[in-house]
Amino acid sequence: MDAASLSGIILGISLIIGAIFINGQLDNFFNLSGFMIVFGGTIAATLITFQLKDVFTAFKAAFFVFTEKKMDPNDMVETMIELCTISRRQGLIALSRMEIEDDLLKKACNLIADGSKEDLIRDTLHIEIESMKQRHFIIQDVFRKMAVYAPSFGMMGTLIGLVQMLRELSNPETIGPSMAIALLTTFYGMLLSTLFFLPIAGKLKDRTLVEVINLEIIFEGAISILEDNNPLFVYEKLSSYIPAKRRRPRRPFFVKK
Amino acid sequence: MDAASLSGIILGISLIIGAIFINGQLDNFFNLSGFMIVFGGTIAATLITFQLKDVFTAFKAAFFVFTEKKMDPNDMVETMIELCTISRRQGLIALSRMEIEDDLLKKACNLIADGSKEDLIRDTLHIEIESMKQRHFIIQDVFRKMAVYAPSFGMMGTLIGLVQMLRELSNPETIGPSMAIALLTTFYGMLLSTLFFLPIAGKLKDRTLVEVINLEIIFEGAISILEDNNPLFVYEKLSSYIPAKRRRPRRPFFVKK
Amino acid sequence: MDAASLSGIILGISLIIGAIFINGQLDNFFNLSGFMIVFGGTIAATLITFQLKDVFTAFKAAFFVFTEKKMDPNDMVETMIELCTISRRQGLIALSRMEIEDDLLKKACNLIADGSKEDLIRDTLHIEIESMKQRHFIIQDVFRKMAVYAPSFGMMGTLIGLVQMLRELSNPETIGPSMAIALLTTFYGMLLSTLFFLPIAGKLKDRTLVEVINLEIIFEGAISILEDNNPLFVYEKLSSYIPAKRRRPRRPFFVKK
Amino acid sequence: MDAASLSGIILGISLIIGAIFINGQLDNFFNLSGFMIVFGGTIAATLITFQLKDVFTAFKAAFFVFTEKKMDPNDMVETMIELCTISRRQGLIALSRMEIEDDLLKKACNLIADGSKEDLIRDTLHIEIESMKQRHFIIQDVFRKMAVYAPSFGMMGTLIGLVQMLRELSNPETIGPSMAIALLTTFYGMLLSTLFFLPIAGKLKDRTLVEVINLEIIFEGAISILEDNNPLFVYEKLSSYIPAKRRRPRRPFFVKK
Amino acid sequence: MDAASLSGIILGISLIIGAIFINGQLDNFFNLSGFMIVFGGTIAATLITFQLKDVFTAFKAAFFVFTEKKMDPNDMVETMIELCTISRRQGLIALSRMEIEDDLLKKACNLIADGSKEDLIRDTLHIEIESMKQRHFIIQDVFRKMAVYAPSFGMMGTLIGLVQMLRELSNPETIGPSMAIALLTTFYGMLLSTLFFLPIAGKLKDRTLVEVINLEIIFEGAISILEDNNPLFVYEKLSSYIPAKRRRPRRPFFVKK
């Protein structure tokens, strides 16, 4: 689990609850029908906006982004250098015998080993990367749109409460509590948007940036293998994607025979 | 009918109606003249902004996007592989004898069969795709603009109500109800914008993205046919538009004689 | 006159006036000094932002966009096919004898007939189109900025009214009417922005898109003439700018001798 | 002095002062400490955001944009045609003897006369133009950011006033005037932003667009000189930057001997 | 320490404190729990949005941007001219013996001295610059997001306070002070956003622009060295990144033997 995100969520919720406790009671802030209109309305508008499968994928991605470890670009650079060295010593065909986990890298190796033309490999990998970017963008967009819808439904809930209150002004004692309940939905909408939807959208975007770097290392590495470049120079090129401080020095690589 | 969208609309409306029912009467929230100013005003501003035919097309598109099935890119890939195999075995001219539904694909096949130069085919298909994107963008824009106009007319309705109320402060008993009615238009404006116009604009954009993928598969496939590529490699390239999990494996294709 | 826009303006104004009439008097909503501050302030800020000639051009464009007929791209395609056929049969020099209305097309024909190099023609037409786009963008921007300034001056008017009212709270009977007047400027600002400035900016943008299509048809057509392409293929290429449903079928063209 | 801008400023200020005069006293709207917090706060945040020299340059540019005459692109086209003609008749070296005011044009002429390669000239002029655009963008950004900061500090001033007022509710007579003063800062913030900062940023952007056109005329002209193009065609190309109506017809140019 | 920024921070804080002092007591504006919810909530949402290391890097960068001196592009141009002259006289291999501080320049020199192909050097430096830009963008984004979250948590704090106040309307004397406290969080949120987060994000962006100029000078300089260009022309090209007024004239450079 991503420690920073976990502590962020715990910190955010405790601060809100703490702020409520200091001067009042927590149950003043529970209002199921208010929460239903904000959360349910947001889900409703989201279901109209996106395809069902994109909404599911978005929620799954939101879960995994906080739990799954992401790949270190240094590992990817090392893998590419290894493949580059092997292909130089044992020929391009050797790439088809490698055991590779990453989908794109596997495809790249197969295409190279099958003797495809450079243009085709370039186009194919480029389409893979662009399609992946676009799919990730839609996933992020689910949460960005939810971050827009939630405060809006929050205000609608408050307007419903206000209209009902204004219709029954006869009893002045109920004005305060009625208005308090009406304001709760605005609070819910902002809380959902600011503490959950916006940060999740941000995290997903951040994760996409990291993944794209890995994919670009694969892309540039595959082209270098095709062009039969010196692994030394390939390392210089691929490691440029990594900030100088985190860059792992090149390890001499010996092909096992 | 798109199940997610349908349930989204039903869920959204039931939540709003439910929230109203719990603490008050539904008819407190009906106000025809208020609704007229918000919905009518939005339509009026939209008619000034766009050409009449674009507004009609937008409403038609909004209807069809929720009812029509969209094409699976896997089918399109299969069709292109089929055409590719046929053209390799029977010559480019065979493409003109195929029965093809899709407009762009038909045009591409005719151009290829007529022996047009690659440049011309590339340019023509590119213009078709870009023009289609632009037209779709205008269609989406109709709803995006309506999503901007609606809350604005909602607030204008509220201002009209407030000004009238403030002019007649003599009878304090009418203040509450008058203000309740004034607030209704703001509520209408937000509801129309958040539960209808914004999600419809989003859905149309989503659908455009899917259609563009199909068109790009046609484009890249047509170029591959022209370059007489191996269907095996063409499959690798075209299937890159589809996420790995949903990608249909290549089916061996036998040309009927 | 553009029927949709006209009915939009009439519909919008009638709805606003109707909404006012139902529960009050129309003259409650007239306030000259309030209107002066909103409309005048908007004009003042616009004069500082833009050059005087751009503001004039913008107002003229706003007038013509609702009255002038726009050119049908189908006509432009036909013209280009005609020119293409003539140049093939009678030589490029024949283009200089044609009577052409459109400025860009005339320039293109003259350049071609004068025997300019393709690069120069390409660059010249490209610069013409880009410059035109930029000028149109500024024209649209005048109204977009006015749509931003108007609500802002509206709120400033309301603030002036509120400050004056709050200074003289001694007589409670005047509070209501004073506040009503103060709110009017906010109403004016939103009305000007939502029913006039934003839709006009949108219409101008829409018209630019249509004109750009015509210019691109000229551009691509001129290049095709230079490259001496078959009119049949030129038709296929140029008609791609037009949606399939509105595309006029190619008419056989006979050169008059 | 730019007449439109001057009249805009006078018109805007008179309208605001007039609106205040009609129903109240002008001195109700003077509040030095309130103005200090809005204007001073805006300056403070701007000083943190930008480098000191950029803030100075921005204020200087804001002054000059309203006073300095801008160059007519027609003049620039004429100069380029003149240089083109001279270089054709007397050789490229003649360009180094010309007296030229514009910095970029001077640099271009020197590079050409020194016999630099076309690539280098192209790159150098391109860098000059892009760097200039970026510097101008920062200058505009100073005012755009001020237009964001000012209303924000205005609202902070109002919040300070409200908090202080709410702390001392014992004397109800002071509520009105206190609130009036509190609202003044919001008014100041909006006035500064809408009547000054936003329009100035817009004017600076407008001026940049005009200057960039002049620089692009120099760029394209210099390339044409290098390629030894016919001045007739160079005129056709360069005049494309100017709208057809304002385009000055080509004047025959005779080289003085 | 950056003098403008320091004086900006001091000016901003003194103005706010001064404005509070004039009409009230400073301690009316201290509310620890209110500050906790705004600042803590902002930090919480930021931790969810970004990776922990990016948040740390952002805070470090925010500190250094106000203290560290930035490199003068004139120095970088001079260094490149020096390297260019040396490589011309002593051969490319001499570059590997130079003592160079800048990471990118060192890498460029090593690649050149090692005899890498121009394409590889171009790609490698390009990736370095783009990766650096992207990392800087994330760093700026941390503060931009904080500037969005802070006012949002401020309003949530106010809503919590209002709901609690409205629940206990029995004692009218506490309404004023309760509301004053509730408004404080909105004030904190705006202050943090406008006086700290937005300006810091702006400063970081500004600094990135300057650094990118230095990197581009290295990039273009390295390419010029590879192409063995005349230092005189290299100076003309590289100095184009610097505004004419601040450009340092070329100093004749003598290689020490």
mmCIF file of C-alpha atoms in Angstrom, chain A residues 33 36-37 40-41 43-45 47-54 57 60 103 107 111 114-117 120 123-124 127-128 131 134-135 137-138 141 145 148-149 151-153 155-156 159-160 162-164 166-169, chain B residues 4-5 7-9 11-12 15-16 19-20 22-24 28-29 66 70 176-177 179-181 183-184 186-187 190-191 194-195 198-199 202-203 205-206 209-210 213 220 229 233 236-237 239-244 246-247:
data_model
loop_
_atom_site.group_PDB
_atom_site.id
_atom_site.type_symbol
_atom_site.label_atom_id
_atom_site.label_comp_id
_atom_site.label_asym_id
_atom_site.label_seq_id
_atom_site.Cartn_x
_atom_site.Cartn_y
_atom_site.Cartn_z
ATOM 1 C CA SER A 33 -30.516 11.224 2.566
ATOM 2 C CA MET A 36 -27.364 9.752 -0.966
ATOM 3 C CA ILE A 37 -28.241 12.723 -3.116
ATOM 4 C CA GLY A 40 -25.731 8.832 -5.715
ATOM 5 C CA GLY A 41 -26.245 11.841 -7.973
ATOM 6 C CA ILE A 43 -22.576 8.215 -9.628
ATOM 7 C CA ALA A 44 -25.718 8.709 -11.735
ATOM 8 C CA ALA A 45 -24.202 11.545 -13.783
ATOM 9 C CA LEU A 47 -22.889 6.506 -15.475
ATOM 10 C CA ILE A 48 -24.519 8.708 -18.115
ATOM 11 C CA THR A 49 -21.192 10.263 -19.070
ATOM 12 C CA PHE A 50 -19.042 7.159 -19.465
ATOM 13 C CA GLN A 51 -19.374 3.577 -20.585
ATOM 14 C CA LEU A 52 -20.036 1.173 -17.733
ATOM 15 C CA LYS A 53 -16.771 -0.675 -18.333
ATOM 16 C CA ASP A 54 -14.770 2.565 -18.119
ATOM 17 C CA THR A 57 -11.975 0.139 -14.803
ATOM 18 C CA LYS A 60 -10.348 -0.767 -10.124
ATOM 19 C CA ASP A 103 3.133 -7.001 -22.616
ATOM 20 C CA LYS A 107 5.298 -7.752 -28.444
ATOM 21 C CA LEU A 111 8.140 -8.345 -33.834
ATOM 22 C CA ASP A 114 10.047 -12.183 -36.615
ATOM 23 C CA GLY A 115 12.054 -9.836 -38.778
ATOM 24 C CA SER A 116 9.470 -7.099 -39.185
ATOM 25 C CA LYS A 117 10.495 -3.887 -40.857
ATOM 26 C CA LEU A 120 6.124 -1.394 -38.796
ATOM 27 C CA ASP A 123 4.212 2.333 -35.860
ATOM 28 C CA THR A 124 2.943 -0.629 -33.848
ATOM 29 C CA ILE A 127 0.004 3.030 -31.546
ATOM 30 C CA GLU A 128 0.219 0.828 -28.429
ATOM 31 C CA SER A 131 -3.817 3.994 -27.200
ATOM 32 C CA GLN A 134 -5.822 7.642 -24.258
ATOM 33 C CA ARG A 135 -7.370 4.832 -22.201
ATOM 34 C CA PHE A 137 -6.843 9.605 -19.839
ATOM 35 C CA ILE A 138 -10.450 8.371 -19.889
ATOM 36 C CA ASP A 141 -11.409 11.695 -16.557
ATOM 37 C CA LYS A 145 -15.801 14.534 -13.858
ATOM 38 C CA VAL A 148 -17.060 18.383 -10.912
ATOM 39 C CA TYR A 149 -20.394 16.645 -10.365
ATOM 40 C CA PRO A 151 -20.034 19.830 -5.488
ATOM 41 C CA SER A 152 -22.803 20.504 -7.987
ATOM 42 C CA PHE A 153 -25.091 17.875 -6.480
ATOM 43 C CA MET A 155 -25.383 22.614 -3.972
ATOM 44 C CA MET A 156 -28.554 21.119 -5.436
ATOM 45 C CA LEU A 159 -31.131 24.322 -2.649
ATOM 46 C CA ILE A 160 -33.742 21.590 -2.077
ATOM 47 C CA LEU A 162 -33.529 25.821 1.440
ATOM 48 C CA VAL A 163 -36.661 25.789 -0.705
ATOM 49 C CA GLN A 164 -38.370 23.422 1.748
ATOM 50 C CA LEU A 166 -38.474 28.783 3.118
ATOM 51 C CA ARG A 167 -41.884 27.243 2.432
ATOM 52 C CA GLU A 168 -42.404 26.580 6.169
ATOM 53 C CA LEU A 169 -41.161 29.715 7.871
ATOM 54 C CA ALA B 4 -25.541 2.286 -17.847
ATOM 55 C CA SER B 5 -26.890 5.601 -19.158
ATOM 56 C CA SER B 7 -29.877 3.477 -15.080
ATOM 57 C CA GLY B 8 -27.864 6.668 -14.551
ATOM 58 C CA ILE B 9 -30.781 8.848 -15.656
ATOM 59 C CA LEU B 11 -31.028 6.826 -10.546
ATOM 60 C CA GLY B 12 -30.354 10.557 -10.790
ATOM 61 C CA LEU B 15 -32.594 10.520 -6.003
ATOM 62 C CA ILE B 16 -33.651 14.112 -6.655
ATOM 63 C CA ALA B 19 -34.745 13.932 -1.602
ATOM 64 C CA ILE B 20 -37.674 16.282 -2.230
ATOM 65 C CA ILE B 22 -38.600 13.031 2.346
ATOM 66 C CA ASN B 23 -39.136 16.448 3.862
ATOM 67 C CA GLY B 24 -41.711 18.181 1.750
ATOM 68 C CA ASN B 28 -43.249 22.922 -4.146
ATOM 69 C CA PHE B 29 -40.648 22.200 -6.799
ATOM 70 C CA PHE B 66 -27.851 6.195 -25.960
ATOM 71 C CA LYS B 70 -21.309 1.114 -31.428
ATOM 72 C CA GLY B 176 -40.210 32.930 2.441
ATOM 73 C CA PRO B 177 -42.332 31.456 -0.354
ATOM 74 C CA MET B 179 -37.622 33.411 -2.129
ATOM 75 C CA ALA B 180 -38.289 29.672 -2.397
ATOM 76 C CA ILE B 181 -39.715 30.185 -5.878
ATOM 77 C CA LEU B 183 -34.310 29.792 -5.800
ATOM 78 C CA LEU B 184 -36.059 27.159 -7.916
ATOM 79 C CA THR B 186 -31.088 28.187 -9.848
ATOM 80 C CA PHE B 187 -31.943 24.603 -8.939
ATOM 81 C CA MET B 190 -27.887 23.255 -12.078
ATOM 82 C CA LEU B 191 -29.974 20.116 -12.518
ATOM 83 C CA THR B 194 -25.171 18.562 -14.179
ATOM 84 C CA LEU B 195 -27.536 15.670 -14.790
ATOM 85 C CA LEU B 198 -22.626 17.833 -19.131
ATOM 86 C CA PRO B 199 -23.063 14.017 -19.111
ATOM 87 C CA GLY B 202 -19.220 13.665 -22.109
ATOM 88 C CA LYS B 203 -20.936 10.662 -23.662
ATOM 89 C CA LYS B 205 -17.017 12.843 -26.649
ATOM 90 C CA ASP B 206 -16.550 9.274 -25.454
ATOM 91 C CA LEU B 209 -13.070 8.596 -29.300
ATOM 92 C CA VAL B 210 -14.350 5.088 -30.079
ATOM 93 C CA ILE B 213 -10.266 4.447 -33.281
ATOM 94 C CA GLU B 220 -3.745 2.310 -41.183
ATOM 95 C CA ASN B 229 2.076 -5.917 -46.044
ATOM 96 C CA PHE B 233 2.040 -7.986 -39.293
ATOM 97 C CA GLU B 236 -0.119 -6.872 -34.961
ATOM 98 C CA LYS B 237 -0.296 -3.222 -35.938
ATOM 99 C CA SER B 239 -4.799 -4.731 -32.907
ATOM 100 C CA SER B 240 -2.559 -2.275 -31.037
ATOM 101 C CA TYR B 241 -5.497 0.130 -30.993
ATOM 102 C CA ILE B 242 -7.374 -2.280 -28.721
ATOM 103 C CA PRO B 243 -6.434 -2.834 -25.058
ATOM 104 C CA ALA B 244 -4.574 -6.159 -24.682
ATOM 105 C CA ARG B 246 -10.110 -7.116 -25.052
ATOM 106 C CA ARG B 247 -8.045 -7.935 -28.102
#
